[in-house]
CSV table of C-alpha atoms in Angstrom, one decimal:
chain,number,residue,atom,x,y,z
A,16,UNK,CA,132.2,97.2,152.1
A,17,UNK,CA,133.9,93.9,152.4
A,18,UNK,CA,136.9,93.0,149.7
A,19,UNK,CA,139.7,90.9,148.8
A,20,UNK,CA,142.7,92.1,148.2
A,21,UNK,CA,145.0,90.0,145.2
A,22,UNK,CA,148.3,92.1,144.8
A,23,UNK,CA,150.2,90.3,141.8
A,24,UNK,CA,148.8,90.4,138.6
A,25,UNK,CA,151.2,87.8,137.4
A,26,UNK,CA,153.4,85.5,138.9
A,27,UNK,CA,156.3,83.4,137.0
A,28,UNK,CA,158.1,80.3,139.0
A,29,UNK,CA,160.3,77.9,136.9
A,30,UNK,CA,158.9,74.3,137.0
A,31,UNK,CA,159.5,72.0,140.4
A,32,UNK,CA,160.2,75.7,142.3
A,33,UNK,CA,157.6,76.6,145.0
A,34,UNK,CA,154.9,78.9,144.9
A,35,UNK,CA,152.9,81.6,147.0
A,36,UNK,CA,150.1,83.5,145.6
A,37,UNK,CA,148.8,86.3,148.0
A,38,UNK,CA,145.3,86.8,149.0
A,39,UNK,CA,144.5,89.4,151.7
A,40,UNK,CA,140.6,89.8,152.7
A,41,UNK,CA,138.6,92.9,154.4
A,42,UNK,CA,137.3,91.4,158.4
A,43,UNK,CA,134.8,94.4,158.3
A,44,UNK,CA,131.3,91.9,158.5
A,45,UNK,CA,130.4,90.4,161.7
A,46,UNK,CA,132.1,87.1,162.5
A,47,UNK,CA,135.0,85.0,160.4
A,48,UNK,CA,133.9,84.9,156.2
A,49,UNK,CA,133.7,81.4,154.4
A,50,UNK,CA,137.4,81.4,152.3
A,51,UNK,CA,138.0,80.2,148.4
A,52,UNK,CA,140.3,79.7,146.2
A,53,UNK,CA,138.8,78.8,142.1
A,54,UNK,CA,141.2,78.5,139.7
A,55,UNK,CA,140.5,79.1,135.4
A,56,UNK,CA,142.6,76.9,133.4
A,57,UNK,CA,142.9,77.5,130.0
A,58,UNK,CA,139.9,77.0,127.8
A,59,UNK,CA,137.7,75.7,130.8
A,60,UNK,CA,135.1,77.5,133.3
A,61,UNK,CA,136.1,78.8,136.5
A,62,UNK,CA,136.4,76.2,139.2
A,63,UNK,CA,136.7,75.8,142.8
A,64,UNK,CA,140.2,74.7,143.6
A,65,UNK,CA,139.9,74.8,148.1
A,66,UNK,CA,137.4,75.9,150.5
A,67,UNK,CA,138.3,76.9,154.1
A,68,UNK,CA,135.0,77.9,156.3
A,69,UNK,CA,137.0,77.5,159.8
A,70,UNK,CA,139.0,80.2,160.8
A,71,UNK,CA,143.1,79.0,161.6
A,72,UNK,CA,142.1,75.3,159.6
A,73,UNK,CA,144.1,74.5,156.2
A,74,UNK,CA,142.3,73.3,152.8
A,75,UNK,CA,144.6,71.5,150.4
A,76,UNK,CA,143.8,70.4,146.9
A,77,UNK,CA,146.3,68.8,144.0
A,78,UNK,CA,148.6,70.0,145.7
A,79,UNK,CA,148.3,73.1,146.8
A,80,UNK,CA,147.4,74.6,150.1
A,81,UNK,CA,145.8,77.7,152.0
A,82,UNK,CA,145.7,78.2,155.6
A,83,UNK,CA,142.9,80.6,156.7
A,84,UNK,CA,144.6,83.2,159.5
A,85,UNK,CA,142.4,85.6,160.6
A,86,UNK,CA,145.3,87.5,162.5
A,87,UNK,CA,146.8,88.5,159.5
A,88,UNK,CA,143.5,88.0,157.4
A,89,UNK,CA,145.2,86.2,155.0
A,90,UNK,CA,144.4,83.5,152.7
A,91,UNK,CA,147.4,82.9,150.6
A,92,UNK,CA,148.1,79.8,148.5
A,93,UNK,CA,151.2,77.8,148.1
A,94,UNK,CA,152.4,74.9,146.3
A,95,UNK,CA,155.8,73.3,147.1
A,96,UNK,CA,157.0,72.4,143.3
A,97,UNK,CA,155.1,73.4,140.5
A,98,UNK,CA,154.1,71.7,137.0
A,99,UNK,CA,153.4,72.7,133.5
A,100,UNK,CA,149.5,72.1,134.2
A,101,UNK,CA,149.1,74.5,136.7
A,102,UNK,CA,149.1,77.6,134.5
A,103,UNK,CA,146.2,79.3,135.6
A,104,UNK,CA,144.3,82.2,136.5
A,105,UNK,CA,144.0,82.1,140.5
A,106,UNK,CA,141.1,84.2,142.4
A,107,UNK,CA,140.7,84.5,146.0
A,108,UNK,CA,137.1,84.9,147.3
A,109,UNK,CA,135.3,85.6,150.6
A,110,UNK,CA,131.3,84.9,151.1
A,111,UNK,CA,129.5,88.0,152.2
A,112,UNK,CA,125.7,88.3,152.7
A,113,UNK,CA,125.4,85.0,150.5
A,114,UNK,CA,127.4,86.5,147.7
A,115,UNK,CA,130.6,85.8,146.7
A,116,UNK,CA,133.1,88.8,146.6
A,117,UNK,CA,136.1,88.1,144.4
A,118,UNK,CA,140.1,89.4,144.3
A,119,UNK,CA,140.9,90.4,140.4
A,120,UNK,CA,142.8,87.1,140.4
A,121,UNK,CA,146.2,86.5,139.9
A,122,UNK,CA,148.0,84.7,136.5
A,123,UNK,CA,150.6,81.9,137.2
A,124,UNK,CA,152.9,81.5,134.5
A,125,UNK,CA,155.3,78.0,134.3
A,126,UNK,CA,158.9,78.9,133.1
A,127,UNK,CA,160.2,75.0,131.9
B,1,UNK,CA,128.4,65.7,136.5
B,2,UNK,CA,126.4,68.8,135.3
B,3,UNK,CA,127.2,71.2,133.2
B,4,UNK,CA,126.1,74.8,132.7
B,5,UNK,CA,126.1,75.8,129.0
B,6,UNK,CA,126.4,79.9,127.8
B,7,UNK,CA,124.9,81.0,124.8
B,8,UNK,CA,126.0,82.6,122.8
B,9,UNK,CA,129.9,82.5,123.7
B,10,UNK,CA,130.2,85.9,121.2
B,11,UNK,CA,127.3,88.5,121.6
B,12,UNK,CA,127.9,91.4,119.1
B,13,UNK,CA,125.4,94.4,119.1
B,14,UNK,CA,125.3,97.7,118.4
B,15,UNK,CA,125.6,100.8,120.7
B,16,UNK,CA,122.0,101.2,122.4
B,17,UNK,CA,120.7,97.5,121.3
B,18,UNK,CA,118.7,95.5,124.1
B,19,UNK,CA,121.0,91.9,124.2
B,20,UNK,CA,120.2,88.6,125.9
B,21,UNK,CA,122.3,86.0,127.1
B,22,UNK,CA,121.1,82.5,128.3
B,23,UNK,CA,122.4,80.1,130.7
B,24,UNK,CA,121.3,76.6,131.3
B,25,UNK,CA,122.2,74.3,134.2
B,26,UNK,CA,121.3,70.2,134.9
B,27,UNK,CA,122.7,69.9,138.1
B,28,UNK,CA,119.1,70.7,139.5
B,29,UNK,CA,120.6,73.7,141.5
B,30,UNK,CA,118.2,75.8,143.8
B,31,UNK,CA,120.9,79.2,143.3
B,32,UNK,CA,122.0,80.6,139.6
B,33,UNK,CA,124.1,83.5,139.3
B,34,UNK,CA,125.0,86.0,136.8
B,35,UNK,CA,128.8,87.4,137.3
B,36,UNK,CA,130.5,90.3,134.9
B,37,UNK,CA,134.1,89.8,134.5
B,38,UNK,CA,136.4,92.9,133.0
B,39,UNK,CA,139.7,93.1,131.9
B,40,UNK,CA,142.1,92.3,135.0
B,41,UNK,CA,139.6,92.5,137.5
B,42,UNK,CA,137.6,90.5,139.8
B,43,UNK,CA,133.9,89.5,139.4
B,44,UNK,CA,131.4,91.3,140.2
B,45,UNK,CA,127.5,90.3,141.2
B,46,UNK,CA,125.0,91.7,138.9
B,47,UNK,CA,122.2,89.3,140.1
B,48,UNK,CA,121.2,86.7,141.2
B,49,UNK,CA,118.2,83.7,141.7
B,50,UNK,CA,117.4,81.1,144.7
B,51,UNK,CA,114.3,79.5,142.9
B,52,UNK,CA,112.4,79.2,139.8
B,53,UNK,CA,110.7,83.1,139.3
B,54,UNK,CA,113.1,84.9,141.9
B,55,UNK,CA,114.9,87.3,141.5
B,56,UNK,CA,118.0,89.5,143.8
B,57,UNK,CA,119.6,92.8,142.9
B,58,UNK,CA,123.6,92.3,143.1
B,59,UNK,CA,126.2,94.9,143.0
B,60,UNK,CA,125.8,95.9,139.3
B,61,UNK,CA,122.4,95.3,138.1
B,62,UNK,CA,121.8,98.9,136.7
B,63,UNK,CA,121.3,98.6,133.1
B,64,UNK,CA,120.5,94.9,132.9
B,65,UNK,CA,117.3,92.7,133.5
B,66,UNK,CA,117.2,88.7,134.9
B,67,UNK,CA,114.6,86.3,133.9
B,68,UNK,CA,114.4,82.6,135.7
B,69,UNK,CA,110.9,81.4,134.4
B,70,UNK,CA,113.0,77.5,135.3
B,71,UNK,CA,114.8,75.9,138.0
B,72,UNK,CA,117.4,75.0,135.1
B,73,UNK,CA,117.6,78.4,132.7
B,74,UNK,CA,118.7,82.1,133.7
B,75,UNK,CA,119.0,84.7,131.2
B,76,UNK,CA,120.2,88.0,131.5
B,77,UNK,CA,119.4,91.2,129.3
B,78,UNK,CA,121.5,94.6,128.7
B,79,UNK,CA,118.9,97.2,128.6
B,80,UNK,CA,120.9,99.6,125.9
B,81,UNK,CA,124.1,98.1,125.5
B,82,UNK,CA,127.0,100.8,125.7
B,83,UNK,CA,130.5,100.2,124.5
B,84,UNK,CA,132.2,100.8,128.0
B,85,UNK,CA,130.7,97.4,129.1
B,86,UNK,CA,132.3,95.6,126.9
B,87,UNK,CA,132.9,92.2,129.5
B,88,UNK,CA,132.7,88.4,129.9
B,89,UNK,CA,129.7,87.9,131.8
B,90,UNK,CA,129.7,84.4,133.5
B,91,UNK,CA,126.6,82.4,134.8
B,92,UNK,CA,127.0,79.4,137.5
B,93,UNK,CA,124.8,78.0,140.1
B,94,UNK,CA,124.9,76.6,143.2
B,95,UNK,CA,122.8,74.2,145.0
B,96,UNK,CA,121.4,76.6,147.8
B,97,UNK,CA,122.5,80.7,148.9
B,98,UNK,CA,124.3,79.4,151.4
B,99,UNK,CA,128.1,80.2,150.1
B,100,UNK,CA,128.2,76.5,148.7
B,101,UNK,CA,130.3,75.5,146.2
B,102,UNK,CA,129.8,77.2,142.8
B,103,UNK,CA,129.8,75.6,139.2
B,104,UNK,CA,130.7,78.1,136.8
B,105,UNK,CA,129.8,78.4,132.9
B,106,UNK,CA,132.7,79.0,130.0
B,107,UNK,CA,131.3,82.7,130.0
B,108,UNK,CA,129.9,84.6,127.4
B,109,UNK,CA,132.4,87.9,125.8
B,110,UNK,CA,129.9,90.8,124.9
B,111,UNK,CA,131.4,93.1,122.1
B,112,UNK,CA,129.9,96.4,121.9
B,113,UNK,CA,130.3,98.4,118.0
């Protein structure tokens, strides 16, 4: 069945240093998925963060940014300098017969 | 804004015990959904509503039962709660099935004894 593939666990960048967290997803269902990223900040509900439903387009949100290539089917996001406030839990997500399938998210940890 | 609201946040029961959790949305969404969330790993679909008195089968819905008697509530019910499904179980809604945007509760942690 379809999937999404999140590889790190846990990923640790000193403050102002840039970021990439990868997100791989499965092209097994006809046609080109609807792409997410939704981010959980501490003590709040999960949250969309970006939305790319155009296969080669780029979403961007506070900062951040993720560039759907369906050559590589690959969906990772990056963020040139990182702050304090964006320790997070990051999940990836593709749609799939109008249900959400989700990566087992990915931890960002701040160093100051 | 809307909000969805979880209750309870904590739902303790014994091994074997039918438990219910309840969600509530104002955001007069059509779609409401009921995700379970383990340890380190993604979420997964147990089911899932597009109106008032519908209900879908996701992924996981062995062992659990949905009610949506409103547009605005969704509860879901372990059958005979067992200690290996120990999870946060997150409800959110949408406004149609169509892979829109989804609005996600604070999720409720279900701890089996």
């Amino acid at each position: 069945g379809d999937s999404v593939t999140q590889t790190e666990g846990q990923v640790t960048v000193s403050e102002s240093k840039s970021l990439i967290i990868n997100c791989t997803y499965s092209a097994t269902s006809i046609g080109y998925p609807n792409l997410f990223w939704y981010v959980r900040y501490p003590g709040e509900g999960l949250q969309l963060l970006l939305k790319v439903i155009t296969a080669g387009q780029k979403g961007s949100s506070r900062g951040f940014e993720a560039t759907y290539n369906k050559e590589a089917t690959s969906f990772h996001l990056q963020k040139a300098s990182v702050q304090e406030s964006d320790s997070a839990v990051y999940y990836c997500a593709r749609d799939s017969n109008y249900q959400l399938i989700w990566g087992s998210g990915t931890k960002l940890i701040i160093k100051p | 804004g809307g909000i969805i609201t979880q209750t309870p946040k904590f739902l303790i029961g014994q091994e074997g015990q039918k438990l219910t959790l309840k969600c509530q949305q104002n955001f007069n969404h059509d779609t409401m959904y009921w995700y379970r969330q383990d340890s380190g790993k993604g979420l997964r679909l147990i089911y899932y509503s597009i109106t008032e008195n519908d209900l879908q089968k996701g992924d996981l819905s062995e062992g659990y039962d949905a009610s949506r008697e409103k547009k605005s509530s969704f509860s879901l019910t372990v059958t005979s709660a067992q200690k290996n499904e120990m999870a946060v179980f997150l409800c959110a809604s949408s406004i149609d099935k169509s892979g829109n945007t989804l609005y996600f509760g604070e999720g409720s942690r279900l701890i089996v004894v």
